[in-house]
XYZ file of C-alpha atoms in Angstrom:
583
model
C -11.512 -26.823 -90.003
C -9.612 -23.670 -89.369
C -12.784 -21.820 -88.116
C -13.355 -24.433 -85.669
C -9.878 -24.502 -84.316
C -10.005 -20.551 -84.116
C -13.301 -20.901 -82.269
C -12.093 -23.527 -79.952
C -8.911 -21.371 -79.199
C -11.054 -18.286 -78.407
C -13.199 -20.418 -76.103
C -10.182 -21.831 -74.324
C -8.673 -18.508 -74.060
C -11.743 -16.826 -72.610
C -12.113 -19.722 -70.005
C -8.447 -19.203 -69.070
C -8.899 -15.627 -68.709
C -11.936 -15.981 -66.527
C -10.211 -18.676 -64.388
C -7.193 -16.315 -64.044
C -9.474 -13.355 -63.036
C -11.477 -15.719 -60.710
C -8.110 -16.782 -59.224
C -6.889 -13.286 -58.760
C -10.158 -12.074 -56.907
C -10.119 -15.300 -54.760
C -6.425 -14.713 -54.006
C -7.252 -11.022 -53.140
C -9.981 -11.926 -51.020
C -8.096 -14.671 -49.085
C -5.139 -12.220 -48.756
C -7.273 -9.419 -47.161
C -9.038 -11.865 -44.709
C -5.661 -13.582 -44.078
C -4.087 -10.405 -42.918
C -6.901 -9.539 -40.805
C -7.012 -13.047 -39.136
C -3.357 -12.825 -38.599
C -3.362 -9.464 -37.097
C -5.857 -10.493 -34.577
C -3.794 -13.679 -33.813
C -0.871 -11.342 -33.161
C -2.769 -9.305 -30.524
C -4.105 -12.512 -28.911
C -0.484 -13.768 -28.545
C 0.582 -10.395 -27.173
C -1.910 -10.330 -24.393
C -0.878 -13.843 -23.480
C 2.621 -12.595 -23.324
C 3.828 -15.057 -26.070
C 5.724 -12.312 -27.903
C 8.097 -14.729 -29.782
C 5.098 -16.620 -31.373
C 3.590 -13.222 -32.257
C 6.971 -12.176 -34.049
C 7.063 -15.448 -35.725
C 3.509 -14.935 -37.138
C 4.295 -11.377 -38.161
C 7.555 -12.412 -40.058
C 6.022 -15.120 -41.902
C 3.156 -12.904 -43.212
C 3.517 -12.393 -47.072
C 1.432 -9.178 -47.027
C 1.491 -6.841 -43.961
C -0.508 -3.729 -43.573
C -0.079 -0.896 -41.139
C -2.235 -2.640 -38.674
C 0.130 -5.482 -38.667
C 3.076 -3.207 -37.954
C 1.176 -1.353 -35.132
C 0.158 -4.750 -33.683
C 3.547 -6.086 -33.303
C 5.109 -2.693 -32.100
C 2.363 -2.523 -29.432
C 3.038 -6.203 -28.476
C 6.736 -5.430 -27.830
C 6.404 -2.545 -25.645
C 3.336 -3.745 -23.586
C 5.679 -6.956 -22.900
C 8.770 -4.864 -21.909
C 10.730 -4.634 -24.789
C 10.624 -0.917 -25.923
C 13.890 -0.895 -27.929
C 12.398 -3.487 -30.234
C 9.250 -1.485 -30.780
C 11.403 1.499 -31.584
C 13.398 -0.514 -34.258
C 10.182 -1.798 -35.757
C 8.751 1.772 -35.732
C 11.631 3.036 -37.502
C 11.576 0.440 -40.368
C 7.835 0.728 -40.962
C 7.256 1.451 -44.805
C 4.225 3.482 -43.966
C 2.740 4.821 -40.615
C -0.535 6.123 -39.451
C -1.694 8.075 -36.534
C -2.100 4.804 -34.606
C 1.356 4.077 -35.011
C 2.703 7.318 -33.653
C -0.020 7.095 -30.705
C 1.448 3.632 -29.932
C 4.869 5.033 -29.637
C 3.686 7.899 -27.272
C 1.768 5.333 -25.271
C 4.872 3.216 -25.175
C 7.074 5.805 -23.567
C 4.732 6.923 -21.084
C 4.113 3.307 -20.056
C 7.821 3.325 -19.525
C 7.977 6.532 -17.533
C 9.806 8.460 -20.489
C 7.398 11.561 -20.592
C 9.975 13.916 -22.397
C 10.635 11.156 -25.064
C 6.788 10.699 -25.510
C 6.492 14.468 -26.103
C 8.944 14.301 -28.922
C 7.141 12.093 -30.758
C 4.109 14.074 -30.322
C 5.773 17.142 -31.476
C 7.055 15.577 -34.770
C 4.036 13.385 -35.723
C 2.397 14.674 -38.936
C -1.019 14.837 -37.588
C -2.722 14.393 -34.313
C -6.212 13.206 -33.048
C -7.829 13.496 -29.964
C -6.443 10.044 -28.876
C -2.828 11.589 -29.227
C -3.776 14.512 -26.677
C -5.388 12.142 -24.364
C -2.359 9.795 -24.226
C -0.007 12.790 -23.493
C -2.294 14.258 -20.920
C -2.786 11.025 -19.136
C 0.825 10.549 -18.878
C 1.623 14.047 -17.644
C -0.810 13.953 -14.859
C 0.728 11.026 -13.358
C 3.882 13.116 -12.465
C 3.408 16.533 -10.892
C 6.324 18.032 -12.644
C 4.601 17.533 -15.886
C 1.275 18.686 -14.881
C 1.609 22.202 -16.141
C 2.284 20.740 -19.537
C -0.921 18.719 -19.240
C -3.048 21.933 -18.701
C -1.468 23.417 -21.786
C -2.216 20.293 -23.841
C -5.789 20.280 -22.674
C -6.215 24.105 -23.438
C -4.838 23.726 -27.007
C -6.377 20.451 -27.918
C -8.794 21.204 -30.747
C -11.617 18.680 -29.704
C -11.863 17.300 -26.298
C -14.039 14.242 -25.107
C -14.857 12.502 -21.813
C -11.418 10.854 -21.488
C -9.538 14.279 -21.728
C -11.666 15.759 -18.971
C -11.496 12.767 -16.776
C -7.616 12.602 -17.006
C -7.361 16.340 -16.162
C -9.778 15.921 -13.136
C -7.625 13.161 -11.976
C -4.570 15.254 -12.320
C -6.095 18.299 -10.353
C -7.379 15.832 -7.555
C -3.881 14.483 -7.417
C -2.329 17.897 -6.932
C -4.923 18.738 -4.303
C -6.569 21.309 -6.299
C -10.048 19.916 -5.492
C -11.974 22.990 -6.379
C -10.454 23.199 -9.921
C -11.231 19.530 -10.243
C -14.885 20.144 -9.248
C -15.141 23.077 -11.513
C -13.777 21.030 -14.465
C -16.285 18.160 -13.659
C -19.230 20.655 -13.622
C -18.184 22.025 -16.959
C -18.199 18.563 -18.694
C -20.715 18.359 -21.673
C -20.892 14.590 -21.063
C -20.142 12.543 -17.999
C -19.650 8.696 -17.824
C -19.208 6.315 -14.822
C -15.277 6.854 -14.795
C -15.755 10.748 -14.439
C -18.025 10.340 -11.648
C -15.703 7.553 -10.050
C -12.587 9.590 -10.386
C -14.345 12.573 -8.986
C -15.753 10.736 -5.929
C -12.448 8.574 -5.371
C -10.647 11.846 -5.178
C -12.663 13.285 -2.505
C -12.217 10.215 -0.498
C -8.582 10.233 -1.035
C -8.603 13.959 0.201
C -10.488 13.042 3.334
C -13.491 15.150 1.956
C -15.904 12.505 2.661
C -18.950 14.889 3.120
C -18.514 16.098 -0.460
C -17.814 12.685 -1.645
C -21.175 11.401 -0.156
C -22.924 14.382 -1.585
C -21.610 13.547 -5.161
C -22.349 9.929 -4.636
C -26.136 10.706 -3.937
C -26.213 12.746 -7.302
C -24.673 9.909 -9.582
C -27.287 8.471 -11.730
C -26.017 4.953 -12.048
C -23.857 3.644 -9.131
C -21.409 0.977 -10.101
C -19.397 -1.577 -7.863
C -16.260 0.679 -8.335
C -17.612 3.780 -6.978
C -19.479 2.023 -4.371
C -16.096 0.471 -3.230
C -14.597 3.997 -3.204
C -17.268 4.916 -0.732
C -16.649 1.862 1.411
C -13.093 3.131 1.441
C -14.445 6.463 2.556
C -16.490 5.231 5.381
C -13.717 3.121 6.892
C -11.501 6.316 6.850
C -14.202 7.996 8.811
C -14.330 4.972 11.201
C -17.943 4.236 10.167
C -17.330 0.428 9.768
C -21.105 -0.591 9.839
C -22.032 1.842 7.156
C -19.175 0.269 5.076
C -20.503 -3.174 5.646
C -24.249 -2.005 4.796
C -23.099 -0.722 1.514
C -20.865 -3.629 0.786
C -24.000 -5.818 1.247
C -25.871 -3.594 -1.556
C -23.151 -4.330 -4.234
C -24.869 -6.985 -6.513
C -21.702 -8.319 -8.041
C -18.886 -7.901 -5.510
C -15.172 -8.332 -7.194
C -11.989 -8.881 -5.351
C -11.444 -5.155 -5.075
C -14.602 -4.657 -2.955
C -13.611 -7.646 -0.875
C -10.072 -6.197 -0.540
C -11.481 -2.744 0.522
C -13.509 -4.488 3.271
C -10.718 -6.739 4.594
C -8.291 -3.686 4.481
C -10.934 -1.264 6.221
C -11.491 -3.560 9.283
C -7.904 -4.332 9.640
C -6.813 -0.513 9.592
C -9.640 0.155 12.098
C -8.142 -2.212 14.432
C -10.872 -5.035 14.155
C -8.486 -7.887 12.791
C -10.874 -10.393 13.809
C -13.599 -9.080 11.322
C -10.885 -8.666 8.554
C -10.030 -12.459 8.928
C -13.940 -13.482 9.003
C -14.294 -11.852 5.717
C -11.118 -13.294 4.287
C -12.503 -16.769 5.085
C -15.784 -15.984 3.424
C -13.723 -14.496 0.383
C -11.911 -18.095 0.075
C -15.171 -19.963 0.636
C -16.914 -18.302 -2.516
C -13.520 -18.988 -4.390
C -12.810 -15.183 -5.067
C -9.283 -14.649 -6.536
C -6.680 -13.419 -3.864
C -4.122 -10.629 -4.998
C -1.343 -8.599 -3.487
C -3.900 -6.369 -1.813
C -5.741 -9.229 -0.035
C -2.410 -10.661 1.442
C -1.130 -7.270 2.682
C -4.419 -6.470 4.445
C -4.815 -9.983 5.979
C -1.267 -9.924 7.217
C -1.877 -6.616 8.753
C -5.013 -8.366 10.521
C -2.809 -11.292 11.738
C -0.262 -8.727 13.140
C -2.817 -6.622 14.943
C -4.183 -9.922 16.645
C -0.792 -11.543 16.857
C -2.331 -14.641 15.492
C 0.512 -16.722 14.165
C -1.764 -19.533 13.233
C -3.716 -17.448 10.953
C -0.781 -15.841 9.609
C 0.981 -19.272 8.656
C -2.369 -20.369 7.014
C -2.224 -17.361 4.832
C 1.397 -17.720 4.019
C 0.181 -21.074 2.455
C -2.214 -19.372 0.420
C 0.455 -16.861 -0.625
C 2.813 -19.854 -1.959
C -0.332 -21.626 -3.740
C -1.198 -18.608 -5.618
C 2.162 -17.838 -6.845
C 3.024 -14.639 -4.610
C 6.163 -16.203 -2.774
C 8.150 -13.790 -4.902
C 6.152 -10.682 -4.716
C 8.258 -8.113 -2.709
C 5.528 -6.158 -1.014
C 3.779 -9.552 0.142
C 6.983 -10.767 1.290
C 7.836 -7.590 3.214
C 4.390 -7.859 5.000
C 5.104 -11.476 5.796
C 8.286 -10.528 7.594
C 6.383 -7.913 9.646
C 3.473 -10.505 10.395
C 5.943 -13.091 11.673
C 7.717 -10.488 13.696
C 4.547 -9.213 15.526
C 3.292 -12.561 16.045
C 6.487 -13.472 18.102
C 8.385 -15.733 15.487
C 11.399 -13.829 14.633
C 13.121 -16.896 13.293
C 10.467 -17.313 10.494
C 10.909 -13.401 9.845
C 14.507 -14.087 8.939
C 13.646 -17.064 6.959
C 10.967 -15.171 5.121
C 13.419 -12.471 4.246
C 15.759 -14.989 2.823
C 13.248 -15.921 0.258
C 13.335 -12.474 -1.255
C 15.743 -12.776 -4.164
C 16.265 -8.890 -4.851
C 15.381 -7.129 -1.701
C 14.595 -3.373 -1.870
C 15.443 -0.699 0.764
C 11.967 -1.262 2.169
C 12.741 -5.004 2.586
C 16.109 -4.235 4.492
C 14.212 -1.879 6.652
C 11.465 -4.285 7.364
C 13.829 -7.177 8.747
C 15.956 -4.411 10.591
C 12.583 -3.142 12.254
C 11.789 -6.831 13.062
C 15.011 -7.388 14.873
C 14.638 -3.970 16.564
C 11.220 -4.797 17.973
C 12.580 -7.955 19.500
C 15.433 -6.154 21.001
C 17.883 -7.921 18.947
C 20.609 -5.127 18.390
C 23.273 -7.179 17.228
C 21.181 -8.898 14.588
C 19.630 -5.457 13.425
C 23.145 -4.063 13.136
C 24.629 -6.934 11.275
C 21.933 -6.711 8.658
C 22.480 -3.128 8.387
C 26.063 -3.577 7.754
C 25.108 -6.231 4.974
C 22.663 -3.735 3.581
C 25.385 -1.130 3.068
C 27.876 -3.574 1.917
C 25.332 -4.485 -1.198
C 25.347 -0.806 -1.955
C 21.684 -0.225 -0.518
C 21.115 3.307 0.586
C 19.621 3.409 4.291
C 17.008 6.222 4.716
C 15.401 7.621 7.703
C 13.434 4.547 8.510
C 16.582 2.427 8.790
C 17.965 4.583 11.336
C 14.887 4.822 13.187
C 14.825 1.106 13.775
C 18.468 0.970 14.538
C 18.167 3.865 17.156
C 15.209 1.804 18.775
C 17.267 -1.328 18.931
C 20.112 0.095 20.368
C 18.031 2.172 22.845
C 16.217 -0.932 24.011
C 19.468 -2.697 24.345
C 20.715 0.283 26.633
C 23.481 0.998 24.240
C 23.946 4.704 24.773
C 27.255 5.313 23.033
C 26.166 3.250 20.028
C 22.888 5.378 19.818
C 24.813 8.614 19.835
C 27.205 7.166 17.159
C 24.251 6.157 15.049
C 22.406 9.403 15.309
C 25.593 11.434 14.281
C 26.305 8.865 11.455
C 22.767 9.529 10.004
C 23.208 13.266 9.891
C 26.954 13.386 8.920
C 27.492 10.358 6.425
C 24.012 10.180 5.011
C 22.681 13.819 5.245
C 19.463 12.856 6.663
C 17.706 15.296 8.740
C 16.553 13.805 12.112
C 12.596 13.894 12.681
C 10.840 13.937 15.822
C 10.812 10.035 15.832
C 14.674 10.002 15.886
C 15.055 12.452 18.554
C 12.449 10.459 20.687
C 14.289 7.426 20.469
C 17.636 9.215 21.297
C 15.960 10.703 24.390
C 14.366 7.552 25.285
C 17.719 5.809 25.507
C 19.362 8.617 27.356
C 16.372 8.595 29.852
C 16.439 5.126 30.321
C 20.200 5.323 31.135
C 19.565 7.762 33.751
C 21.055 10.586 31.604
C 18.204 13.160 32.310
C 19.991 16.369 32.222
C 21.591 15.638 29.174
C 18.238 14.473 27.494
C 16.502 17.562 28.529
C 19.420 19.770 27.030
C 19.062 17.929 23.687
C 15.200 18.710 23.705
C 15.919 22.349 24.367
C 18.279 22.735 21.499
C 16.398 20.685 19.127
C 15.905 22.267 15.594
C 12.071 21.199 15.806
C 9.547 21.639 18.617
C 9.323 18.687 20.849
C 5.963 16.758 20.755
C 4.215 14.909 23.711
C 5.997 11.495 22.778
C 9.437 13.083 23.335
C 8.554 14.855 26.505
C 6.776 11.639 27.713
C 9.918 9.558 27.609
C 11.748 12.087 29.706
C 8.743 12.108 32.224
C 8.524 8.488 32.565
C 12.449 8.464 33.327
C 11.979 11.119 35.948
C 9.438 8.843 37.772
C 12.031 5.888 37.423
C 14.891 8.041 38.841
C 12.855 10.042 41.278
C 13.679 13.330 39.624
C 11.100 15.531 41.090
C 12.292 18.889 40.036
C 12.833 17.917 36.369
C 9.572 15.831 36.437
C 7.462 18.776 37.309
C 9.068 20.987 34.493
C 8.460 18.040 32.001
C 4.950 17.449 32.957
C 4.032 21.025 32.546
C 5.671 21.107 29.007
C 3.395 18.140 28.295
C 0.074 19.627 29.573
C 0.911 22.875 27.848
C 0.812 20.824 24.570
C -2.147 18.928 25.524
C -3.939 19.131 28.908
C -5.856 15.889 28.071
C -2.684 13.558 28.185
C -3.821 11.334 31.108
C -0.270 9.813 31.140
C 1.308 12.955 32.131
C -1.010 13.546 35.223
C -0.639 9.600 36.302
C 3.169 9.966 35.815
C 3.394 13.274 37.960
C 1.014 11.817 40.677
C 3.389 8.535 40.934
C 6.398 10.946 41.356
C 4.795 12.839 44.122
C 3.523 9.689 45.770
C 6.991 8.264 45.623
C 8.370 11.504 47.118
C 5.645 11.201 49.945
C 4.047 14.533 48.781
C 0.463 13.320 49.205
C -1.053 16.807 49.128
C 0.323 17.227 45.531
C -0.900 13.677 44.691
C -4.480 14.994 45.670
C -4.034 18.282 43.683
C -3.097 16.243 40.527
C -6.054 13.769 41.089
C -8.471 16.823 41.657
C -7.182 18.385 38.316
C -7.911 15.166 36.461
C -11.435 15.106 37.885
C -11.986 18.804 36.974
C -10.833 17.943 33.387
C -12.876 14.911 33.083
C -9.629 12.829 32.362
C -9.851 9.149 33.267
C -7.049 6.609 33.081
C -7.181 4.498 29.957
C -7.898 0.874 30.810
C -5.394 -1.899 29.716
C -6.544 -4.510 27.227
C -5.484 -8.080 26.812
C -6.518 -10.772 24.371
C -6.229 -14.410 23.956
C -6.744 -16.751 20.715
C -8.761 -19.914 21.264
C -9.210 -22.013 18.164
C -10.224 -19.521 15.447
C -11.583 -16.829 17.698
C -10.024 -13.951 19.605
C -11.253 -12.825 23.085
C -10.355 -9.463 24.240
C -10.784 -8.171 27.800
C -10.455 -4.734 29.274
C -9.765 -4.008 32.962
C -13.195 -4.456 34.973
C -14.949 -5.594 31.571
C -18.083 -7.807 32.181
C -19.246 -7.632 28.786
C -18.004 -11.115 27.526
C -20.801 -13.609 27.176
C -19.062 -16.377 29.253
C -17.875 -13.964 32.021
C -19.340 -16.013 34.687
C -17.878 -19.192 33.773
C -14.456 -17.036 33.561
C -14.941 -15.787 36.890
C -15.727 -19.445 38.382
C -12.729 -20.673 36.548
C -10.385 -17.964 37.895
C -11.685 -18.644 41.551
C -11.106 -22.321 41.110
C -7.366 -21.639 39.980
C -6.772 -19.351 42.845
C -7.940 -21.909 45.212
C -5.807 -24.573 43.825
C -2.822 -21.926 44.044
C -3.513 -21.046 47.553
C -3.778 -24.920 48.449
C -0.385 -25.389 46.842
C 1.126 -22.437 48.721
C -0.413 -23.891 52.018
C 1.130 -27.300 51.297
C 4.565 -25.865 50.678
C 4.406 -23.718 53.756
C 3.204 -26.730 55.845
C 6.128 -28.981 54.333
C 8.729 -26.254 55.148
C 7.381 -26.112 58.782
C 7.531 -29.801 58.951
C 11.024 -29.923 57.597
C 12.351 -27.295 60.010
C 10.765 -29.346 62.737
C 12.613 -32.368 61.644
C 15.794 -30.452 61.510
C 15.368 -29.216 65.028
């Protein structure tokens, strides 16, 4: 009986031991899988911006590994809370190289290069990613670029990311030859390396070199093709840009934006708006770049209807609080003639920047509303915003168009004495234009002669125009000579001088100026006007016969002229009959 009891007890103990070991193993396996799954969830919640839920998940974890800590630290700084990342990093029970790299990346992301470098210097061991993070941060700021060079030279093992970051840095500094030499020395290149090099050439207006490298690139992707499209537009080759755009198999929003911006910047707002409509039709996502380019197109065409429709899309897509978009909206409404809408749009900006203030002040200036412009300037200053050279340029323009000579001189002096801003040619041009319009030609001429910078054609042009207005022949001849010495192809100077001679009855001089124009092959630029009908913009040059409906237009003009003439005749007959009745 005792043997049976002992045997039974041994069997039970053995089963219990097996069960215990099995439970421990299952628990260990579950714990390992659970930590891994939870770490992944923390990353997902972080990317969604739900940092609070990520932290709750982290705090509830019974067992945390170094990956868990790294995940929550990265979550905080990527969502804007660097201080909490630092606290968590300091409280980590154990760190690895990824922990240190995360803190380096965090400080670089927040623009603290020096603090990032302190972490880099004290970390116990570094890997290639550590060096790459520091180099990538240093190349973004020219001040730290020498440090990037030193790090690149001393890093034990470089990879394609290291080389590409340095190439980008050299390109940003304008050291194109060094960038190319480094690119050529790369043991291995990827698509990003090629794209950075080609985009750099495009940015530095070296399109020939960009195109040459593009042709050598083994696998061309949408990103590099988009960079080349930008290059074509910078060269004014709009059709080549379109042909390349059509070759992109999967066009993303960046490619569409490049096309819209390219046509808008090249003065073809109509084509830019057509592309925008196509973009909407296929359901492509719009972003800040899209709206900025479309508003530029609307402004160039003075198309208020298209501008308002695009404004509706801004609200629909949640960009009504985006400051660059709001600034562009203010400009668009102003250039389309709706200054009231400009003021309303400015009022929607919760935290306007100096650029925002400059935009609304410029809008009032363009409409000749000096009092409104100056009121907003005073409001800007009262809210501790610092005016810059653009602020004063708009104010000088507004006061000039309002004929306020004393105020213009006061603003000019205030800019220099109170704010320490050195006037540039545009500021002088505004002041000279104001004095010239007011007939103070001699004073304007003296200011030009004593300027610390050389007067350009624009400054002399304002004075020459005024010489024509006030029939100052002697000064007009001097100024015209100054302009033609700078650029003898300026048709405006010849025309203005010819008109001054004509007004003075000096017909021989008029003939002489006209012969000079003929000799140099200079022709007066034809004026252009346009009208928007429905969704189409129709542009006309003086004497232009290229419009497809030109015959119908001429017929309609003749009909209108006949109607006007008939009404004039009726009015004259009515007046004659009335006089007879009075007699």
